[in-house]
Coordinates of C-alpha atoms and ligand atoms in Angstrom, one line a residue:
M1 CA -5.7 -35.9 4.2
T2 CA -5.7 -32.4 5.5
S3 CA -8.8 -31.3 7.4
E4 CA -10.3 -27.9 6.8
A5 CA -9.6 -27.0 10.4
Q6 CA -6.0 -27.9 10.1
V7 CA -5.6 -26.0 6.9
A8 CA -7.4 -23.0 8.4
A9 CA -5.0 -23.1 11.2
V10 CA -2.1 -22.9 8.8
V11 CA -3.7 -20.3 6.6
G12 CA -4.7 -18.5 9.8
T13 CA -8.3 -17.7 9.2
T14 CA -11.5 -19.5 10.1
S15 CA -12.6 -19.7 6.5
I16 CA -10.7 -18.9 3.4
A17 CA -13.9 -19.1 1.5
D18 CA -15.4 -16.3 3.5
L19 CA -12.2 -14.2 3.2
Y20 CA -12.4 -14.8 -0.6
Q21 CA -16.0 -13.5 -0.8
Q22 CA -15.2 -10.5 1.3
V23 CA -12.1 -9.4 -0.5
R24 CA -13.6 -10.0 -3.9
A25 CA -16.7 -8.0 -3.1
R26 CA -14.8 -5.0 -1.8
T27 CA -13.0 -4.5 -5.2
L28 CA -16.4 -4.0 -6.8
E29 CA -17.6 -1.8 -4.0
I30 CA -14.7 0.5 -4.5
C31 CA -15.6 0.8 -8.2
A32 CA -19.4 1.1 -7.7
P33 CA -19.6 4.9 -8.0
L34 CA -17.7 4.9 -11.4
E35 CA -19.6 5.5 -14.6
I36 CA -19.0 3.0 -17.4
E37 CA -16.7 5.5 -19.4
D38 CA -14.4 5.8 -16.4
Y39 CA -13.4 2.2 -16.4
V40 CA -11.3 2.2 -19.5
V41 CA -9.3 5.5 -19.4
Q42 CA -5.6 5.6 -18.5
T43 CA -4.6 9.1 -17.4
A44 CA -0.8 8.4 -17.1
E45 CA 1.6 5.6 -17.8
F46 CA 1.9 4.7 -14.2
M47 CA -1.8 4.2 -13.6
S48 CA -4.1 1.5 -14.8
P49 CA -7.8 1.8 -15.9
P50 CA -10.2 0.4 -13.3
R51 CA -11.4 -2.2 -15.8
W52 CA -7.8 -3.6 -15.9
H53 CA -7.6 -4.0 -12.1
I54 CA -10.9 -5.9 -12.1
G55 CA -9.7 -8.3 -14.7
H56 CA -6.2 -8.6 -13.5
T57 CA -7.1 -9.6 -10.0
S58 CA -9.3 -12.3 -11.5
W59 CA -6.5 -13.3 -13.9
F60 CA -4.3 -13.9 -10.8
F61 CA -6.8 -16.5 -9.6
E62 CA -7.1 -18.0 -13.1
T63 CA -3.4 -18.8 -13.0
V64 CA -4.1 -20.8 -9.8
L65 CA -6.9 -22.7 -11.5
Q66 CA -4.6 -23.3 -14.6
K67 CA -1.9 -24.8 -12.4
Y68 CA -4.0 -26.7 -9.8
Q69 CA -7.4 -27.5 -11.3
P70 CA -7.1 -30.6 -13.5
G71 CA -8.6 -30.0 -16.9
Y72 CA -9.2 -26.3 -16.5
Q73 CA -9.6 -24.5 -19.8
P74 CA -8.5 -20.9 -20.0
Y75 CA -11.4 -18.5 -20.3
S76 CA -9.8 -16.5 -23.2
E77 CA -6.4 -16.2 -24.7
E78 CA -7.0 -12.5 -25.3
F79 CA -7.8 -12.0 -21.6
L80 CA -4.6 -13.8 -20.6
F81 CA -2.7 -11.3 -22.7
Y82 CA -4.5 -8.2 -21.6
F83 CA -4.8 -8.9 -17.9
N84 CA -1.3 -10.2 -17.2
S85 CA 0.7 -7.4 -15.4
Y86 CA 4.4 -8.2 -15.5
Y87 CA 4.7 -12.0 -15.1
E88 CA 7.2 -13.3 -17.7
G89 CA 6.3 -16.8 -16.5
F90 CA 2.7 -16.5 -17.6
G91 CA 3.4 -15.5 -21.2
P92 CA 3.2 -12.3 -23.3
R93 CA 1.2 -9.3 -22.2
I94 CA 0.2 -5.9 -23.2
E95 CA 2.7 -3.1 -22.3
R96 CA 1.7 -1.3 -19.2
P97 CA 1.4 2.2 -20.8
K98 CA -1.0 0.7 -23.4
R99 CA -3.6 -0.7 -21.0
G100 CA -5.8 2.3 -21.8
T101 CA -5.5 2.1 -25.5
R102 CA -8.3 -0.5 -26.1
S103 CA -11.9 -0.6 -25.3
R104 CA -12.1 -4.4 -25.4
P105 CA -12.5 -6.5 -23.4
T106 CA -15.5 -4.4 -22.5
V107 CA -16.4 -3.7 -18.9
R108 CA -19.4 -6.1 -19.2
E109 CA -17.1 -8.8 -20.6
T110 CA -14.6 -8.2 -17.8
L111 CA -17.3 -8.5 -15.1
R112 CA -18.5 -11.7 -16.7
Y113 CA -15.0 -13.0 -16.6
R114 CA -14.7 -12.0 -13.0
Q115 CA -17.9 -13.9 -12.2
H116 CA -16.8 -17.0 -14.0
I117 CA -13.5 -17.0 -12.0
D118 CA -15.4 -16.5 -8.8
E119 CA -17.7 -19.5 -9.5
Q120 CA -14.7 -21.7 -10.4
M121 CA -12.7 -20.6 -7.4
S122 CA -15.6 -21.2 -5.0
R123 CA -15.9 -24.8 -6.2
F124 CA -12.2 -25.2 -6.3
I125 CA -11.7 -23.9 -2.7
E126 CA -14.3 -26.3 -1.4
S127 CA -12.6 -29.2 -3.1
V128 CA -9.1 -28.4 -2.0
F129 CA -9.2 -29.6 1.5
D130 CA -9.0 -33.3 0.5
R131 CA -5.8 -32.8 -1.5
D132 CA -2.3 -33.5 -0.3
D133 CA -1.1 -30.2 -1.6
A134 CA -3.9 -28.3 0.1
E135 CA -1.6 -26.2 2.2
T136 CA 0.4 -25.0 -0.8
I137 CA -2.7 -24.2 -2.7
L138 CA -4.4 -22.3 0.1
S139 CA -1.4 -20.2 0.7
I140 CA -1.4 -19.2 -2.9
V141 CA -5.1 -18.4 -2.7
R142 CA -4.3 -16.3 0.4
L143 CA -1.5 -14.6 -1.6
G144 CA -4.1 -13.9 -4.3
L145 CA -6.3 -12.2 -1.8
E146 CA -3.4 -10.1 -0.4
H147 CA -2.6 -9.2 -4.0
E148 CA -6.2 -8.1 -4.5
M149 CA -6.0 -5.9 -1.4
Q150 CA -2.9 -4.3 -2.9
H151 CA -4.8 -3.6 -6.1
Q152 CA -7.7 -2.2 -4.1
E153 CA -5.3 0.4 -2.8
L154 CA -3.9 1.0 -6.3
L155 CA -7.5 1.4 -7.5
V156 CA -7.9 4.3 -5.0
Y157 CA -4.7 5.9 -6.3
D158 CA -5.8 5.5 -9.9
I159 CA -9.3 6.6 -9.4
K160 CA -8.0 9.7 -7.6
H161 CA -5.7 10.4 -10.6
L162 CA -8.5 9.8 -13.0
L163 CA -11.3 11.7 -11.3
C164 CA -10.3 13.1 -8.0
D165 CA -13.2 15.2 -6.6
Q166 CA -15.4 14.2 -9.5
F167 CA -15.6 10.7 -8.0
D168 CA -18.6 10.2 -5.8
A169 CA -16.7 8.6 -2.9
P170 CA -18.8 7.5 0.1
I171 CA -16.9 9.8 2.4
A172 CA -17.4 9.5 6.2
P173 CA -16.8 12.5 8.4
A174 CA -13.1 12.9 9.3
P175 CA -12.1 12.3 12.9
V176 CA -11.2 15.4 14.9
Q177 CA -7.9 16.2 16.5
R178 CA -7.7 14.9 20.0
A179 CA -4.2 15.5 21.0
N180 CA -1.2 17.8 20.4
V181 CA 1.6 15.8 18.9
T182 CA 5.0 17.5 19.1
G183 CA 8.7 16.9 19.3
M184 CA 10.9 13.9 18.6
A185 CA 11.0 10.7 20.5
E186 CA 14.3 9.5 21.8
V187 CA 14.8 5.8 20.9
E188 CA 17.7 3.9 22.4
G189 CA 19.9 2.0 20.0
G190 CA 21.3 -1.5 20.4
L191 CA 20.3 -4.8 18.9
F192 CA 16.9 -5.0 17.2
E193 CA 15.0 -7.9 15.6
L194 CA 13.9 -6.5 12.3
G195 CA 11.1 -8.2 10.3
Y196 CA 8.3 -10.6 10.7
G197 CA 8.6 -13.5 13.0
I198 CA 8.0 -15.1 16.3
T199 CA 8.7 -12.7 19.2
G200 CA 10.3 -13.4 22.5
N201 CA 6.9 -14.1 24.0
G202 CA 6.1 -16.7 21.4
R203 CA 3.6 -14.4 19.7
S204 CA 3.9 -13.8 16.1
S205 CA 4.4 -10.1 15.2
S206 CA 1.2 -10.1 13.1
P207 CA -2.4 -9.3 13.8
T208 CA -4.2 -11.5 16.3
V209 CA -6.7 -13.8 14.7
R210 CA -10.1 -12.8 15.9
E211 CA -13.6 -14.1 15.3
G212 CA -15.1 -12.3 12.3
S213 CA -11.8 -10.6 11.5
I214 CA -10.2 -11.2 8.2
G215 CA -6.8 -10.4 9.7
S216 CA -4.5 -13.3 10.4
E217 CA -1.1 -14.7 10.5
F218 CA 0.1 -13.7 7.1
A219 CA 3.2 -11.9 6.0
F220 CA 4.9 -11.5 2.6
D221 CA 8.3 -13.3 2.0
N222 CA 10.0 -9.9 1.8
E223 CA 9.2 -9.3 5.5
K224 CA 11.2 -12.4 6.5
P225 CA 13.3 -13.8 8.0
Q226 CA 13.4 -11.8 11.2
H227 CA 17.0 -10.9 11.8
T228 CA 19.2 -8.9 14.2
V229 CA 20.4 -5.5 13.2
F230 CA 22.2 -2.9 15.2
L231 CA 20.8 0.6 15.7
Q232 CA 22.5 3.7 17.0
D233 CA 20.5 5.9 19.4
F234 CA 18.2 8.1 17.3
L235 CA 15.4 10.6 17.4
I236 CA 12.2 10.3 15.4
D237 CA 9.3 12.7 14.9
R238 CA 6.2 11.9 16.9
A239 CA 4.0 13.4 14.2
L240 CA 4.0 13.1 10.4
V241 CA 5.3 16.2 8.6
S242 CA 2.3 18.5 8.2
N243 CA 1.1 20.7 5.3
S244 CA 2.0 23.7 7.4
E245 CA 5.6 22.5 7.8
Y246 CA 5.9 21.6 4.2
L247 CA 4.5 24.9 3.1
E248 CA 7.2 26.6 5.1
F249 CA 9.8 24.6 3.1
M250 CA 8.1 25.8 -0.1
R251 CA 8.0 29.4 1.1
A252 CA 11.7 29.2 2.0
G253 CA 12.4 28.4 -1.6
G254 CA 12.8 24.7 -1.1
Y255 CA 11.9 23.8 -4.7
Q256 CA 14.3 26.5 -6.0
D257 CA 17.4 25.5 -4.0
F258 CA 19.6 22.7 -5.3
R259 CA 21.3 22.3 -2.0
W260 CA 18.5 20.3 -0.5
W261 CA 18.1 17.9 -3.3
H262 CA 19.6 14.6 -4.4
S263 CA 20.8 14.9 -8.0
A264 CA 17.9 12.7 -9.2
G265 CA 15.5 15.0 -7.2
W266 CA 16.9 18.2 -8.7
E267 CA 16.6 16.7 -12.1
K268 CA 12.9 16.0 -11.5
V269 CA 12.3 19.4 -10.1
S270 CA 13.8 21.0 -13.3
Q271 CA 12.3 18.6 -15.8
E272 CA 8.8 18.3 -14.3
Q273 CA 8.8 21.8 -12.9
W274 CA 7.7 20.6 -9.5
Q275 CA 6.8 23.4 -7.1
A276 CA 4.5 21.6 -4.7
P277 CA 3.2 18.1 -3.9
L278 CA 0.9 16.4 -6.5
Y279 CA -2.7 17.6 -6.3
W280 CA -1.6 21.0 -5.1
E281 CA -2.6 23.9 -7.4
Q282 CA -2.5 27.6 -7.2
N283 CA -5.7 29.7 -7.2
D284 CA -5.0 33.5 -7.5
G285 CA -1.6 33.0 -5.8
E286 CA -3.1 30.8 -3.0
W287 CA -2.1 27.2 -2.6
M288 CA -5.0 24.8 -2.8
I289 CA -5.3 21.0 -2.4
R290 CA -7.6 18.9 -4.5
D291 CA -8.8 15.6 -3.0
F292 CA -11.8 13.3 -3.1
A293 CA -13.8 15.8 -1.1
G294 CA -13.1 18.8 -3.4
L295 CA -10.8 21.8 -3.7
H296 CA -9.6 23.3 -0.4
R297 CA -7.3 26.1 0.7
V298 CA -4.1 24.7 2.1
A299 CA -4.7 27.3 4.9
D300 CA -7.6 25.1 6.0
K301 CA -5.6 21.9 6.0
L302 CA -2.4 23.1 7.8
N303 CA -2.7 20.4 10.5
E304 CA -3.0 17.5 8.1
P305 CA -0.1 15.3 7.1
V306 CA 1.5 16.3 3.8
S307 CA 0.8 13.6 1.2
H308 CA 1.5 12.9 -2.5
V309 CA 5.2 13.7 -2.1
S310 CA 7.9 11.6 -3.6
F311 CA 10.9 10.2 -1.7
L312 CA 13.0 12.9 -3.5
E313 CA 10.8 15.7 -2.0
A314 CA 10.7 14.0 1.4
S315 CA 14.5 13.9 1.5
A316 CA 14.9 17.5 0.4
Y317 CA 12.5 18.6 3.1
A318 CA 14.4 16.6 5.7
K319 CA 17.7 18.1 4.7
W320 CA 16.3 21.6 4.8
A321 CA 14.9 20.9 8.2
G322 CA 18.3 19.7 9.5
K323 CA 17.0 16.2 9.8
R324 CA 16.9 13.0 7.7
L325 CA 14.5 10.3 6.9
P326 CA 14.4 7.2 9.2
T327 CA 15.7 3.9 8.1
E328 CA 13.1 1.2 7.9
A329 CA 14.6 -0.5 11.0
E330 CA 14.4 2.8 13.0
W331 CA 10.8 3.2 11.9
E332 CA 9.9 -0.3 12.8
K333 CA 11.5 -0.1 16.2
A334 CA 9.7 3.2 17.0
A335 CA 6.5 1.6 15.9
C336 CA 6.4 -1.7 17.6
I337 CA 8.4 -2.1 20.8
S338 CA 6.4 -2.8 23.9
R339 CA 8.6 -1.3 26.7
E340 CA 6.9 -3.2 29.5
L341 CA 7.3 -6.5 27.7
N342 CA 10.6 -5.5 26.1
S343 CA 9.4 -7.2 22.9
K344 CA 7.8 -6.5 19.6
Q345 CA 4.1 -6.2 19.2
A346 CA 1.9 -6.4 16.1
F347 CA 0.9 -2.7 16.1
P348 CA 2.1 0.5 17.8
W349 CA -0.8 0.2 20.3
G350 CA -0.3 -3.5 21.0
D351 CA -1.5 -6.8 19.4
G352 CA -5.2 -5.9 18.8
V353 CA -6.3 -5.5 15.2
P354 CA -6.8 -1.9 14.0
D355 CA -10.1 -0.2 14.6
Q356 CA -11.8 3.2 14.0
S357 CA -10.1 4.7 17.1
K358 CA -6.6 3.7 16.3
A359 CA -5.8 4.3 12.7
N360 CA -7.2 5.9 9.5
L361 CA -7.4 2.9 7.2
F362 CA -9.7 2.0 4.3
E363 CA -12.6 0.8 6.4
N364 CA -12.9 4.2 8.1
Q365 CA -14.1 5.5 4.7
V366 CA -12.6 8.9 5.2
W367 CA -11.0 8.9 1.7
G368 CA -8.4 11.3 2.9
V369 CA -5.9 12.0 5.6
A370 CA -7.0 12.8 9.1
Q371 CA -5.6 15.7 11.1
I372 CA -2.4 15.2 13.1
G373 CA -3.4 14.1 16.6
S374 CA -6.6 12.3 15.6
F375 CA -5.5 8.9 16.9
P376 CA -3.8 9.2 20.3
A377 CA -5.2 5.7 21.1
G378 CA -3.0 4.4 18.3
Q379 CA 0.3 5.8 19.5
S380 CA 3.4 3.7 20.0
A381 CA 5.3 3.3 23.2
Y382 CA 7.5 6.2 22.2
G383 CA 4.5 8.4 21.6
C384 CA 4.7 8.4 17.8
Q385 CA 1.3 8.8 16.3
Q386 CA -0.4 7.8 13.0
M387 CA 2.4 5.3 12.2
I388 CA -0.4 3.0 10.9
G389 CA -2.8 4.5 8.3
D390 CA -3.2 8.0 6.8
V391 CA -0.1 8.0 4.6
W392 CA 2.6 5.5 3.7
E393 CA 5.9 6.8 5.1
W394 CA 9.0 7.0 3.0
T395 CA 12.1 5.6 4.6
T396 CA 15.7 6.0 3.4
S397 CA 16.1 2.2 3.1
D398 CA 16.6 0.6 -0.3
Y399 CA 14.1 -2.1 -1.1
A400 CA 16.4 -5.2 -0.9
P401 CA 16.1 -8.7 0.4
Y402 CA 16.7 -9.3 4.1
P403 CA 19.6 -11.6 4.9
G404 CA 18.4 -15.2 4.5
F405 CA 15.5 -14.2 2.2
K406 CA 13.7 -17.1 0.5
S407 CA 11.3 -16.3 -2.3
E408 CA 8.0 -17.9 -1.7
F409 CA 6.4 -17.0 -5.1
D410 CA 8.2 -16.4 -8.3
E411 CA 8.1 -12.8 -9.7
Y412 CA 6.1 -11.5 -6.9
N413 CA 8.4 -9.6 -4.6
D414 CA 11.9 -10.8 -5.5
K415 CA 12.1 -9.3 -9.0
W416 CA 11.7 -5.8 -7.6
F417 CA 14.7 -5.7 -5.4
V418 CA 16.5 -2.9 -7.4
G419 CA 16.1 0.8 -7.4
Q420 CA 13.1 1.3 -5.1
K421 CA 12.6 2.7 -1.6
V422 CA 10.8 1.1 1.3
L423 CA 7.6 2.7 2.7
R424 CA 6.0 1.7 6.0
G425 CA 2.7 1.9 7.8
G426 CA -0.2 1.9 5.3
S427 CA -2.5 4.7 4.2
F428 CA -6.1 5.7 4.3
A429 CA -6.6 3.4 1.3
T430 CA -5.1 0.3 2.9
P431 CA -7.5 -2.3 4.1
R432 CA -7.3 -3.0 7.9
S433 CA -6.4 -6.6 7.6
H434 CA -3.7 -5.9 5.1
I435 CA -1.3 -3.9 7.3
R436 CA 1.2 -4.7 10.0
V437 CA 4.3 -3.0 11.5
T438 CA 6.6 -5.3 9.5
Y439 CA 4.9 -4.6 6.1
R440 CA 7.4 -3.4 3.5
N441 CA 5.9 -1.5 0.6
F442 CA 8.1 -0.2 -2.2
F443 CA 7.9 2.4 -4.9
Y444 CA 10.4 4.3 -7.1
P445 CA 11.8 7.4 -5.5
Q446 CA 10.1 9.8 -7.9
E447 CA 6.6 8.4 -7.6
R448 CA 3.9 10.9 -6.3
W449 CA 0.6 9.3 -7.0
V450 CA 1.1 7.0 -4.1
I451 CA -0.6 8.2 -0.9
A452 CA 2.7 8.8 0.8
G453 CA 4.1 11.3 3.3
F454 CA 6.9 11.0 5.9
R455 CA 8.2 11.8 9.3
C456 CA 11.8 12.8 10.0
A457 CA 14.6 11.3 12.1
K458 CA 17.8 12.6 13.5
D459 CA 21.0 11.1 15.0
A460 CA 20.9 11.3 18.8
Ligands
FE2_501 FE1 -0.9 -7.4 -9.7

């Protein structure tokens, strides 16, 4: 028999039941300002209606109940079809672009479904500790909660696409700039231990478990195993690329000059007539940015990180600037080396979990990027700032398995190892307990609705 304490130690949190409650509640908090009509609309093929996220995150837990709860009867065949995302192993499903083509299940029915799953899951979690397979089940429940946190972030992207400044987000005041961040950090090459694992000090390179914190020793299979790579000496920007710098690229004719673009990028520029990042618009010849807080002159946001650019645009900018994007190994080294200890740490600032003073993550409730230089307390040993939070950072690395990769869950990460690029560091929409320096996010190179920006690197 496995005791709750033993399992909690394995799962890495004092109470999986508490974590379950907290994460599930936050999804509904994010949606709270929505009107009923907002829940079912799909504004683009790549986004999903909020009602779908609410049901899908519950569907994920229903698959756990189906597999591990003896005698569990599915809630509804129709829901299994509508709320499955892409899992072949769980049967047929609605095509993604059609998620917004039906009004049923209704929002009320979806919420009732969610409540049903929560009741079942609460009882199920309580009963699990006596089972021989408790460890397996609890790690899948944990995966379900990390999955839900990923959908919380997607909800923010999708609500922005759907409503943008019409959404009544509970916006907290943005932090103020506290430091000037300039230049590039020189990082020495050599052997580097890439990925999640136990460090030389016996610490795991993940958030420290703290009382009351929902962070803990969790990492996705795609961050493992930690393995040795060789890096050349390199330089990396201490700051994210700003709107001001990006505007210079635009004014220099960046979007009109094929020389800066990959072929796929130039094709997109021509086909989609890209002239600026997503959510930029022109007002009497002046560039404006629309975000959750309203419509603003870019001139008033020059010192903010550029966001909603694709990998293709980030690469074009870097080439124009005489630089390049970092590889994910370069990014990780610049983010997490402790020079004193000569080892990896969980975050740029050390092993302590993120807080208000170190990074702009979802709990800050800023619902937007913070000015460059707002988080000197969160800088890395190399003086790189805002590596955690604000915007996901495009890297030049292809999203592929690390050597020695072992899939821990079918169809979760392993089926996406083709054609996508790795992003690092989290955004203002990422929950605090969901991010770490080794986290590998991935999107297609042309995607712009993701809250993504970049910093550049250079050979030494
Ligand atoms: Fe999902």
